[in-house]
Structure formats: C-alpha cells, structure tokens
XYZ file of C-alpha atoms in Angstrom:
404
model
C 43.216 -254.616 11.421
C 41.415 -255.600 8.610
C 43.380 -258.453 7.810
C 42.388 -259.713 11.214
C 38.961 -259.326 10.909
C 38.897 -260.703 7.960
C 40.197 -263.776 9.538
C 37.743 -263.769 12.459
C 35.195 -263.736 9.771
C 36.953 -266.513 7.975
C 36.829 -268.775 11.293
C 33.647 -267.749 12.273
C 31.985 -268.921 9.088
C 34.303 -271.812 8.798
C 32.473 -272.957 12.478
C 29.120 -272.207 11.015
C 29.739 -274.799 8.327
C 30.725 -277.262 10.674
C 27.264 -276.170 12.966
C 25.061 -276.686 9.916
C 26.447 -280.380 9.517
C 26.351 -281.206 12.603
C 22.582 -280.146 13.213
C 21.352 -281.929 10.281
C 23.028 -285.148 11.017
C 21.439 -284.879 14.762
C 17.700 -284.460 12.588
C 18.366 -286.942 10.343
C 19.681 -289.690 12.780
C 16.276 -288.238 15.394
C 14.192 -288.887 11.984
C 14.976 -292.308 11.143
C 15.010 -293.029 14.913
C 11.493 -291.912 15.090
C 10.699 -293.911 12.252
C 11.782 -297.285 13.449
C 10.979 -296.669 16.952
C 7.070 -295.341 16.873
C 5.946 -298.660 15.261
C 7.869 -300.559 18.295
C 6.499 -298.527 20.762
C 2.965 -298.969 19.039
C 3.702 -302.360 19.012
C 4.175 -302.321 22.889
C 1.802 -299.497 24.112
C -0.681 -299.043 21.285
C -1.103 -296.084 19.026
C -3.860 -292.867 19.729
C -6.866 -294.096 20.570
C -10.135 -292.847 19.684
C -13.331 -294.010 20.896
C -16.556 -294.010 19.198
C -19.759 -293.687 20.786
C -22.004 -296.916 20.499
C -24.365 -297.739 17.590
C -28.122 -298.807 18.529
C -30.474 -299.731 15.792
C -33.045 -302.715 14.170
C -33.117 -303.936 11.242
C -36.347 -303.971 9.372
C -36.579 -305.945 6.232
C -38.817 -304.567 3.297
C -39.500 -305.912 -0.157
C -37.385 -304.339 -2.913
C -38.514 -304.069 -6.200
C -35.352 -304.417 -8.624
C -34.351 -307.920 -9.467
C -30.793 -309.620 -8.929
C -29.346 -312.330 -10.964
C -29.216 -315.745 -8.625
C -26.545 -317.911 -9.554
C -28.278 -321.093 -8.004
C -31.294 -320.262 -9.748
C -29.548 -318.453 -13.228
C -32.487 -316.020 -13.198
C -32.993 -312.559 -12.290
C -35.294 -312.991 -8.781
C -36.264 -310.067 -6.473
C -34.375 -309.695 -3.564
C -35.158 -308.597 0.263
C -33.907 -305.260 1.494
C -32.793 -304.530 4.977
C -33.067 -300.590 6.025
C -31.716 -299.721 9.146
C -33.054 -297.761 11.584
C -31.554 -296.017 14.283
C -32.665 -296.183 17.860
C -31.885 -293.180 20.050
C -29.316 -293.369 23.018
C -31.442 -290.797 25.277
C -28.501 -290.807 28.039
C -24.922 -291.430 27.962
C -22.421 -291.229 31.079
C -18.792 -291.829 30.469
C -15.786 -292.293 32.764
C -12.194 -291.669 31.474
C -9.693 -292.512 34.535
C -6.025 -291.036 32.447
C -2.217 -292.094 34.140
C 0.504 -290.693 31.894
C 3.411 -293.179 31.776
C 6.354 -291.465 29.181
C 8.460 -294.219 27.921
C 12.440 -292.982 25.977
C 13.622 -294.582 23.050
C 16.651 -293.136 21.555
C 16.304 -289.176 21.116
C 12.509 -289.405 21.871
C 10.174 -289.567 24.644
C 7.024 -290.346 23.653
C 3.926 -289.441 25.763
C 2.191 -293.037 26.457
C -0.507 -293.613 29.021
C -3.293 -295.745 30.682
C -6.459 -295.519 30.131
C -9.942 -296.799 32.298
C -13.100 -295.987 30.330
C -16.027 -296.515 31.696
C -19.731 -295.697 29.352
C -23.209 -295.981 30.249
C -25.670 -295.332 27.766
C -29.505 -295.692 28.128
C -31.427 -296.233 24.874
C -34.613 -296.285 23.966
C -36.889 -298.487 21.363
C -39.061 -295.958 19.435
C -40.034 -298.205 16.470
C -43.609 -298.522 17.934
C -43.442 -302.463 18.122
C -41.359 -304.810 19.425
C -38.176 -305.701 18.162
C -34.414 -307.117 18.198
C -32.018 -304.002 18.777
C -29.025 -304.547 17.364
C -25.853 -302.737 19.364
C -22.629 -302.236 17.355
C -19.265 -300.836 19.978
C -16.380 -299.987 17.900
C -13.155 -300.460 19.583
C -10.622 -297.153 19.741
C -7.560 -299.197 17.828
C -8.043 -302.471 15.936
C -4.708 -304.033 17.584
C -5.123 -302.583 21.011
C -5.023 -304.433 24.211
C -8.270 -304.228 26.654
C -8.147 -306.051 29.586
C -11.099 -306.075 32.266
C -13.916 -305.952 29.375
C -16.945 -305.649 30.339
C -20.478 -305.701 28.123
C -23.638 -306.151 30.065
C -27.178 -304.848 29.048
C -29.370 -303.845 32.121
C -26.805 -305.110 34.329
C -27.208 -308.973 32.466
C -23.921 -310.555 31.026
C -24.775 -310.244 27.330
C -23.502 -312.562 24.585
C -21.909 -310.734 21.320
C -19.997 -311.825 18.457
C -17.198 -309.974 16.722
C -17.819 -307.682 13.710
C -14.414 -306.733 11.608
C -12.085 -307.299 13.973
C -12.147 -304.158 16.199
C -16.015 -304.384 16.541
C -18.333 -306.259 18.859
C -22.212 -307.210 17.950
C -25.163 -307.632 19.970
C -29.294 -308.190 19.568
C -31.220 -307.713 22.539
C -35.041 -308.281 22.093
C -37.035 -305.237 23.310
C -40.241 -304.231 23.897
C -42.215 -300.815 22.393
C -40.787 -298.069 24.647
C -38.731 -300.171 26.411
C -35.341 -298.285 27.931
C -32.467 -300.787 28.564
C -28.739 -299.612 29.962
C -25.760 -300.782 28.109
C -22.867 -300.561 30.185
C -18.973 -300.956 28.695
C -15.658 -300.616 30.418
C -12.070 -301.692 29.791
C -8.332 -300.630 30.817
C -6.350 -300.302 27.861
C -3.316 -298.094 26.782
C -2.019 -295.679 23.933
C 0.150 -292.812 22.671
C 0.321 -289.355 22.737
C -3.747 -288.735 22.469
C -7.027 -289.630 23.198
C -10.595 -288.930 21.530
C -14.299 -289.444 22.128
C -16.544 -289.061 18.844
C -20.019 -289.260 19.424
C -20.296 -290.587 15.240
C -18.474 -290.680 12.030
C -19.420 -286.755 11.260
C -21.623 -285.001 12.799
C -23.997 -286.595 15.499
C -26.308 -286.060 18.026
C -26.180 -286.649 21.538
C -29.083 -286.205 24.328
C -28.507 -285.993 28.094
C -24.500 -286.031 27.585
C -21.713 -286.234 30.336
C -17.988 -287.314 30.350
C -15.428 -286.760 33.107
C -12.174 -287.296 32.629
C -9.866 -287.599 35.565
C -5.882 -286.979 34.940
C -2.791 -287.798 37.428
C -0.982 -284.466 35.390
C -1.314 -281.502 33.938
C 0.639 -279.715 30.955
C -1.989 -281.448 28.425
C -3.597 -279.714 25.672
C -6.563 -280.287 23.993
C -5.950 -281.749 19.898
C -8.230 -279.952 16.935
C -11.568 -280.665 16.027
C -12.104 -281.109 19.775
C -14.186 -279.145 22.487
C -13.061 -277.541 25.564
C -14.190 -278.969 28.587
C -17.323 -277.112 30.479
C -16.408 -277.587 33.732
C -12.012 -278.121 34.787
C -11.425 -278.687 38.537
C -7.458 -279.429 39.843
C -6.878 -281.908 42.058
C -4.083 -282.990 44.335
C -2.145 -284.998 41.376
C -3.536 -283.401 38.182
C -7.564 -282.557 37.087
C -11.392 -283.387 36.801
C -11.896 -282.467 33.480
C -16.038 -282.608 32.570
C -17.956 -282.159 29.335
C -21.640 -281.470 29.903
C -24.405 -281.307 27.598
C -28.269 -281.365 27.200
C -28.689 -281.962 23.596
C -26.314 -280.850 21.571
C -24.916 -281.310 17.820
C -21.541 -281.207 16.647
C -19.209 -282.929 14.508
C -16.467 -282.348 16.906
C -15.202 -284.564 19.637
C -13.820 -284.989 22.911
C -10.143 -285.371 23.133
C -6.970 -285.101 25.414
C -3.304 -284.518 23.932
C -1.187 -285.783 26.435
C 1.901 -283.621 27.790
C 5.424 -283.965 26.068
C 8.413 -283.796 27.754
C 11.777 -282.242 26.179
C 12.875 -284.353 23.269
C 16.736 -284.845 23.645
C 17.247 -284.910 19.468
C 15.579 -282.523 18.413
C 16.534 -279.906 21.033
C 20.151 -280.349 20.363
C 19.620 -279.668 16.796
C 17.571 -276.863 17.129
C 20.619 -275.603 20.079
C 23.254 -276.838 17.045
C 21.672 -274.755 14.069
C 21.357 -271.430 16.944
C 25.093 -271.706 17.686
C 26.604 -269.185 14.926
C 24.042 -266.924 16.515
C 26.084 -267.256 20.153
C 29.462 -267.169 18.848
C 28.974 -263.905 16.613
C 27.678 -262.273 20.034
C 30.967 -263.621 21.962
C 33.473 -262.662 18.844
C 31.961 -259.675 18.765
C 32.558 -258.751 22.446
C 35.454 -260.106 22.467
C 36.899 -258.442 19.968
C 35.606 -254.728 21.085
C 36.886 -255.815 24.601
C 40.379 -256.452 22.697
C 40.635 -252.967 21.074
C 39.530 -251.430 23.874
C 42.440 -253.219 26.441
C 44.829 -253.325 23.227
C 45.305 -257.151 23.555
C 46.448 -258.463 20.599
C 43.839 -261.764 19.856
C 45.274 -263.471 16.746
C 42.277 -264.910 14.041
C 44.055 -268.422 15.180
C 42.957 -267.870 18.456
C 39.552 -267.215 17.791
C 39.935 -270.581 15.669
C 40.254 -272.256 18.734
C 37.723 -270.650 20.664
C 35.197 -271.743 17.837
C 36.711 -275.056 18.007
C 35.762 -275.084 22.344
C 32.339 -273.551 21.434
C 31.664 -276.659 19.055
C 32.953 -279.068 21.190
C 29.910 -278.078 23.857
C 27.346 -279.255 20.856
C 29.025 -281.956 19.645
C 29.633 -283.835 23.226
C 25.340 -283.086 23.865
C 24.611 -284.383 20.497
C 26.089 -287.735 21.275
C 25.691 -287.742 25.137
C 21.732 -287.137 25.224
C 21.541 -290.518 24.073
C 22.786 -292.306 27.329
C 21.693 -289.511 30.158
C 18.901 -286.882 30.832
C 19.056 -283.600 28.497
C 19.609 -281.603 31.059
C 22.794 -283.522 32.529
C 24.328 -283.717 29.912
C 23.722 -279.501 29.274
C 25.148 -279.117 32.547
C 28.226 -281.540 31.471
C 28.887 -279.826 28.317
C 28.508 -276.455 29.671
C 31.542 -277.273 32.023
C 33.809 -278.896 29.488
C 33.699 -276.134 27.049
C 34.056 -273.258 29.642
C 37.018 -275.694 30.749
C 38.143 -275.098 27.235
C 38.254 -271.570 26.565
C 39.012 -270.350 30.469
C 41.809 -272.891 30.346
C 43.211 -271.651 27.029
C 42.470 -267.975 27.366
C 44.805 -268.179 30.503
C 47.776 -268.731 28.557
C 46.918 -266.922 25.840
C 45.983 -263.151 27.565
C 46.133 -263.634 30.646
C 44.160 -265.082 33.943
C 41.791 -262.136 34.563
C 41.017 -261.602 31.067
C 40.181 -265.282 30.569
C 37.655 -265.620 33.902
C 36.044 -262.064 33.785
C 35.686 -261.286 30.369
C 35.794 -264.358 28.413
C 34.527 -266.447 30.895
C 31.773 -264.063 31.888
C 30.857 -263.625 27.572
C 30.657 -267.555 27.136
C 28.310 -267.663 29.966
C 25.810 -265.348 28.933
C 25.930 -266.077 24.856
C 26.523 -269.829 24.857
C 25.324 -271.677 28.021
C 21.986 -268.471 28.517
C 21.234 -268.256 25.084
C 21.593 -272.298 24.584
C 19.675 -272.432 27.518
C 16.502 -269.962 26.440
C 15.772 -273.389 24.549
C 14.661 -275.109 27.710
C 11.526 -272.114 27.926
C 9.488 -273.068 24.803
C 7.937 -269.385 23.798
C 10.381 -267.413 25.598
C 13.654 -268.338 23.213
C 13.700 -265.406 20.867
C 12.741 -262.979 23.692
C 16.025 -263.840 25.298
C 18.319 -263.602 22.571
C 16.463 -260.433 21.699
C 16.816 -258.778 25.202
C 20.519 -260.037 25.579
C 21.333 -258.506 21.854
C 20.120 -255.549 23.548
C 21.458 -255.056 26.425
C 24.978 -256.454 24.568
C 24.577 -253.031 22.137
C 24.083 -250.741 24.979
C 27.250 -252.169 26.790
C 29.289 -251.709 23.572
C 27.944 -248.468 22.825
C 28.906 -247.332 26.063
C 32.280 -248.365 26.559
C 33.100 -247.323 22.480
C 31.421 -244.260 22.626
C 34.720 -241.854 23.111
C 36.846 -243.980 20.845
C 38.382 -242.548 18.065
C 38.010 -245.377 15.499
C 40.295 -243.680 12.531
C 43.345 -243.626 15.666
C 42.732 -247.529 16.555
C-alpha cells in the first residue's frame, strides 16, 4: 500500500510540474501579447482619455525690475513681465454621452468606447476694466481623434490657434463684468477609462454639473475620483450626475469602463489551480478504491493526470480562435471523454460513470469553473473541500485502517 501511494504521489507531483509550465508559458505569451497589442489598439482607438476643464485668464503686462542680457543690443536692458490672471468660470455644464465597444486581440479584450462630450462654461471678466480673455482647452490625448469639433463663444464661431499640439488658444475682447458662454463638443474614442479634472491639482469649481449617460453597466469608478451624486438606470445602462455648488477638490470625475473575461489570463490562473483539483479527485478516488477493493495501479492514475492536463492544455491554445467559454465547454467534454472512456476498461463501466465520472465533474470542470464568478472562487473550493471531508469521513468512519 505504501508503495502505491507513494507512486500516486510520484504522478501527482510529476503533473504539477507539467501545470506550473504550462501556466507560465500561457502568462508569458498573454504578457508579450499585451505588450505589442495595447500600442496597436491605441494606435486604432486611442488610449484613456482625460479631460481637463478649460483655462480663462488675461494677461496683464507690468514692468519688471531685473535686467536681461539682449543679444541684439549686447547689454543688460530691463525686460517686460507678463502675470497672468485668472478669470473665474462661474458655471460649467457638461455632457458625457458613453457607448462601450470591446474590441479582442489575441488573449485580451480590451474595454474601448465612444465618447460625445459636450461643455458649457460661463465666465466672467472680474479685472475691473476691459480686456482680451485669453481661453486655453486642453485636449484629453495629444494623438486622439475628434471629429464634430465645435468652439464657439456666445454662440459666435470663434477663431483659435493651436498651442502644443493637444491645445487650442483663443482671445476674446470683453468688457468689465461682462459674462460670455464658451461652448465645446466633440465625438472622440479611447480605452479602458475616462476622467474629468477640473485643474492640474486641486481647483475650484462654482455652479458645477456633469451627466454622464452609459449604454452598460458593470463599470466602476477609477481612484482619485468622486462618486456620482445622483445614479438613475435606464433601459440600456445609466444617468450618472455629479452636482455641485461650489466645491474644492483635487479629485476628478472618472468612469472605468467594464472588462469582460480575459481568455489568457483566465486559463493560467485555471492552469496554476489544477494540482488543487486533481489532489481532490486522487484523493476520492483512491478512498473510493479501498473502500470497493479495486485495485487502481499508480500507472493508472498516470493516465488520469495525463486526461486532466489535456483539458488545460487544449483551452490554453483554443481560447485563441473561439469564445472562453466554448472552448471550457469543449475541453470539459474531451477530457471527461478521456477518463470515462479509459476508466471503462480499466474497472469497470459503473465505476467509471458514477464515481469517476461524477469526481471529475465536481473537482475539475466546478472548481475550474468557480473561475468564471470573480469573488466567489475560493468560497467554492472551500465549501466543496468541505463537503468532500464529510463524505469521506462518513463512508471511512467504521474502517479498520491497520486490516486494509
């Protein structure tokens, strides 16, 4: 007897082995994949966006009195300073309209969308004479794509001029106490999240309201972010709104969008679980064996290890060409295929569909399976570990172990 176990041990950690391999080669290749393929889906669909709240200011030019070395002149002259001074948006209303459109490459999905933003903001000259406000809009990616621009000051087409690259620039004369609306909008598109600062730090905003509409749920909101005051569900997803009077904050407004069941990694995090599964099934197995005195030979278990491994490495290779769960449903088959098949001949047909059939069911297709329930995976091994001991203890409880 001990010889045997001693074998089943020998198999079972021989299958391990081959388990650990196999789940860091499905990492590694999901790795480099991710790599190689963010930047091309970047390339395509843009990368998280985050959009910055509009600058408003003037200019006002003062005097300075330190010198600086002219190179037209070769003297030290004195120079003119510019200070700027910030004019106060006293109202801002802003429209995000959000369609999640998840693209695969490879292992990965990755969570890309659509996105319609719409801003008013209302601003007011409070330099007590008139002047040229200068208004500075920041683009949410440098290399992003926005079609259907628009950039119109009290409803007027306004010229501007571009600042940087990702920035736009323009001066619109005022009056003291004037209020003028600047209104922006554009349809652009991005990955995996999207954020609304009102500054670089912390800022201020007066008279504050976004809404954000969304076509799903399942979305989360990133760090550094605020929960919305006000969620409503709709038919297709929710009306998300942030509300505020005047408020202060270095956090933002942001969205992470929902992600759907990466193929890669969950077959390596389903590869490096297996040893787990095939303990539980050698060690019923083997109890059910003493118990029925069928004599299981360590080779056999050898190629029961070898039909449990085939189920990972078929999904680790066939996730690449059909959905996740297909291809767990096709594995699932093949390998019970396996074992049923084989136990047949080896104890018997009733032993290898009740037992053995019944075992592989619950500890390699449920416990593979848990994976599917993010959160809820270790409560189900834990409950079927369980419920496995009381089963065992139950039908071993009147055997005398020094007889077997």
């Amino acid at each position: 007897m001990s010889k045997k176990i001693a074998g089943i041990i020998a198999v079972f950690l021989m299958a391990s082995a081959g388990w650990m391999i196999l789940g860091s080669s499905i990492s590694v290749r999901t790795s480099q994949q991710d790599d190689r393929l963010r930047q091309a889906v970047g390339e395509l669909w843009g990368t998280p966006l985050q959009q910055r709240a509009p600058d408003t200011y003037v200019l006002v030019e003062r005097p300075a009195t330190e010198e600086k070395w002219d190179e037209v002149k070769k003297a030290w002259v004195k120079h003119t300073c510019v200070d700027k001074h910030a004019i106060p948006v006293i109202q801002s209303r802003v429209r995000l309209d959000i369609h999640l459109d998840q693209r695969r490459k490879g292992l990965l999905w990755y969570s890309t969308y659509r996105v319609k933003f719409a801003g008013k903001y209302v601003f007011q000259n409070t330099t007590g004479r008139p002047d040229d406000v200068e208004i500075l809009f920041a683009f949410p990616a440098p290399n992003g794509i926005y079609d259907d621009f628009v950039f119109t000051v009290d409803d007027a087409a306004t010229p501007f001029e571009r600042v940087g690259g990702d920035k736009v620039l323009a001066r619109v004369p005022t009056e003291v106490e004037a209020r003028h609306t600047l209104s922006v909008a554009y349809v652009s598109q991005g990955l995996d999240t999207f954020t609304y600062r009102f500054a670089d730090g912390i800022g201020e905003v007066r008279d504050f309201s976004l809404v954000m509409t969304t076509d799903f749920d399942g979305f989360d909101f990133p760090g550094n972010t605020m929960s919305p005051t006000v969620k409503n569900r709709k038919a297709d997803g929710w009306e998300l709104a942030w509300t505020y009077k005047n408020l202060i904050s270095g956090n933002g407004i942001g969205l992470q969008m929902p992600k759907k069941i990466n193929p890669g990694p969950m077959a390596a995090r389903i590869s490096f679980f297996a040893p787990v599964s095939l303990g539980f099934f050698f060690f019923l197995i083997f109890i059910v064996c003493v118990l029925k005195r069928v004599d299981v030979h360590p080779m056999n278990y050898f190629f029961l290890a070898a039909a449990f491994f085939a189920f990972h490495l078929l999904l680790a290779y066939l996730v690449d060409h059909i959905s996740i769960h297909a291809a767990f449903a096709i594995c699932s088959a093949v390998s019970l295929f396996l074992v049923v098949s084989y136990m047949r001949l080896v104890v018997g047909t009733r032993f290898a569909f009740v037992e053995t059939a019944l075992s592989q069911l619950v500890y390699l297709v449920g416990f593979s399976y848990a994976f599917f329930f993010e959160g809820f995976t270790g409560l189900a091994v834990t409950v079927g570990a369980i419920v496995t001991l009381f089963v065992v203890m139950q039908l071993t409880a009147r055997i005398d172990w020094s007889a077997r």
